[in-house]
Short mmCIF file of C-alpha atoms in Angstrom, two decimals:
data_model
loop_
_atom_site.label_atom_id
_atom_site.label_comp_id
_atom_site.label_asym_id
_atom_site.label_seq_id
_atom_site.Cartn_x
_atom_site.Cartn_y
_atom_site.Cartn_z
CA MET A 1 -15.99 -56.74 -48.94
CA PHE A 2 -17.15 -53.74 -49.96
CA GLU A 3 -14.74 -52.88 -52.61
CA GLY A 4 -15.48 -49.25 -54.30
CA PHE A 5 -17.68 -48.19 -51.30
CA LYS A 6 -16.75 -44.73 -49.30
CA PRO A 7 -17.57 -44.87 -45.60
CA PHE A 8 -19.50 -42.07 -44.34
CA THR A 9 -20.48 -40.59 -40.73
CA ILE A 10 -23.47 -38.31 -40.90
CA THR A 11 -24.30 -36.47 -38.08
CA THR A 12 -28.19 -36.20 -38.11
CA GLN A 13 -30.01 -32.73 -36.94
CA SER A 14 -32.26 -34.67 -34.60
CA ASP A 15 -32.72 -34.26 -30.62
CA PRO A 16 -30.33 -36.03 -29.78
CA LYS A 17 -28.01 -35.61 -32.50
CA VAL A 18 -26.58 -39.08 -33.37
CA ASP A 19 -24.16 -39.82 -35.89
CA ILE A 20 -24.89 -42.51 -38.51
CA TYR A 21 -22.14 -44.93 -40.04
CA GLY A 22 -22.70 -46.13 -43.50
CA LEU A 23 -20.97 -47.21 -47.33
CA SER A 24 -21.88 -45.69 -50.06
CA SER A 25 -21.09 -46.56 -53.68
CA GLY A 26 -21.72 -43.40 -54.45
CA ASP A 27 -23.76 -40.13 -54.26
CA ALA A 28 -26.20 -38.26 -56.57
CA SER A 29 -23.60 -36.34 -57.77
CA SER A 30 -21.27 -39.38 -58.94
CA SER A 31 -23.81 -42.05 -59.80
CA SER A 32 -26.60 -41.78 -62.62
CA LEU A 33 -27.89 -45.29 -61.15
CA PRO A 34 -31.12 -45.05 -59.00
CA PRO A 35 -30.08 -45.39 -55.27
CA LEU A 36 -31.05 -47.98 -52.88
CA LEU A 37 -30.77 -48.22 -48.99
CA LEU A 38 -29.87 -51.20 -47.37
CA VAL A 39 -31.33 -51.72 -44.03
CA HIS A 40 -29.80 -54.10 -41.50
CA GLY A 41 -31.83 -55.85 -38.77
CA PHE A 42 -31.36 -57.04 -35.40
CA PRO A 43 -28.67 -57.41 -33.98
CA GLN A 44 -26.55 -57.16 -37.02
CA THR A 45 -24.68 -54.08 -38.94
CA HIS A 46 -24.40 -53.39 -42.60
CA HIS A 47 -21.95 -56.58 -42.75
CA ILE A 48 -25.39 -58.82 -43.56
CA TRP A 49 -25.35 -57.52 -47.31
CA HIS A 50 -21.97 -58.37 -48.22
CA LEU A 51 -23.54 -61.58 -50.34
CA VAL A 52 -26.20 -59.17 -51.73
CA VAL A 53 -24.24 -56.21 -52.61
CA PRO A 54 -22.14 -57.54 -55.87
CA GLN A 55 -25.17 -58.44 -57.70
CA LEU A 56 -26.79 -54.75 -57.17
CA THR A 57 -24.25 -52.27 -57.99
CA SER A 58 -24.44 -52.64 -61.57
CA LYS A 59 -28.12 -51.29 -61.48
CA TYR A 60 -28.30 -48.98 -58.08
CA THR A 61 -26.37 -46.83 -56.40
CA VAL A 62 -26.04 -48.83 -52.88
CA VAL A 63 -26.02 -47.15 -49.63
CA LEU A 64 -25.64 -49.38 -46.55
CA MET A 65 -26.30 -47.63 -42.88
CA GLU A 66 -25.91 -48.95 -39.48
CA ILE A 67 -29.30 -47.58 -37.65
CA ARG A 68 -28.48 -45.73 -34.24
CA GLY A 69 -27.70 -48.21 -31.70
CA TYR A 70 -25.85 -50.93 -33.64
CA GLY A 71 -22.42 -50.79 -35.16
CA ARG A 72 -20.17 -47.77 -35.27
CA SER A 73 -23.74 -45.38 -35.21
CA SER A 74 -24.01 -43.15 -32.15
CA THR A 75 -26.11 -45.44 -28.84
CA PRO A 76 -27.82 -42.54 -27.30
CA PRO A 77 -28.77 -43.12 -23.65
CA ASP A 78 -32.59 -42.71 -23.93
CA LEU A 79 -34.79 -45.46 -24.74
CA ALA A 80 -37.36 -43.15 -26.35
CA ALA A 81 -34.67 -42.08 -29.03
CA TYR A 82 -34.75 -45.79 -30.53
CA ALA A 83 -38.63 -44.93 -31.72
CA LYS A 84 -38.51 -46.38 -35.46
CA SER A 85 -40.00 -43.13 -36.59
CA ALA A 86 -36.59 -41.64 -35.34
CA MET A 87 -34.89 -44.54 -37.34
CA ALA A 88 -36.60 -43.77 -39.92
CA ARG A 89 -35.43 -39.87 -39.86
CA ASP A 90 -32.01 -41.16 -39.81
CA CYS A 91 -32.74 -42.97 -42.91
CA ILE A 92 -34.00 -39.72 -44.49
CA SER A 93 -31.20 -37.61 -42.91
CA VAL A 94 -28.50 -39.96 -44.50
CA MET A 95 -29.93 -39.94 -48.12
CA ASP A 96 -30.73 -36.22 -48.10
CA ALA A 97 -26.87 -35.55 -46.93
CA LEU A 98 -25.79 -37.94 -50.15
CA GLY A 99 -28.46 -35.89 -52.57
CA PHE A 100 -30.62 -38.08 -52.91
CA GLY A 101 -34.22 -36.61 -52.69
CA ALA A 102 -36.44 -40.38 -53.65
CA PHE A 103 -34.79 -43.91 -53.17
CA PHE A 104 -35.97 -47.56 -52.94
CA VAL A 105 -35.38 -49.13 -49.61
CA CYS A 106 -34.66 -52.90 -49.28
CA ALA A 107 -34.74 -53.86 -45.27
CA HIS A 108 -34.22 -57.03 -43.08
CA ASP A 109 -36.20 -57.89 -39.59
CA ARG A 110 -36.08 -54.62 -37.59
CA GLY A 111 -34.83 -52.67 -40.52
CA VAL A 112 -38.38 -53.83 -42.11
CA ARG A 113 -40.43 -52.00 -39.22
CA VAL A 114 -37.71 -48.65 -39.88
CA ALA A 115 -38.47 -48.72 -42.92
CA HIS A 116 -41.98 -48.96 -42.92
CA LYS A 117 -41.94 -45.58 -41.02
CA LEU A 118 -40.34 -44.19 -44.03
#
């Protein structure tokens, strides 16, 4: 479904530490295309982007991540860990780990509320 994408799991340095799962078409060292982070909504995972991604990969280095509590990402037990600002910090951690200091973002549903905190 996401041919050519590489899976990743990045552990954030937040408290609590969270493992964020995702897929990337490249990183800063392997692509000269501008980075685009796609953030899913509720109650979805990165799979919602499967029809959109093929139209984006020629113009962007596409990064798909599953926000905490969804899909293969960690599920912290404390409700306070699900603040949109905490999820936004996860986005920054992922993009930093991939070598992107600046990036575009496209979000859907609950992901928009996360993106707003970036």
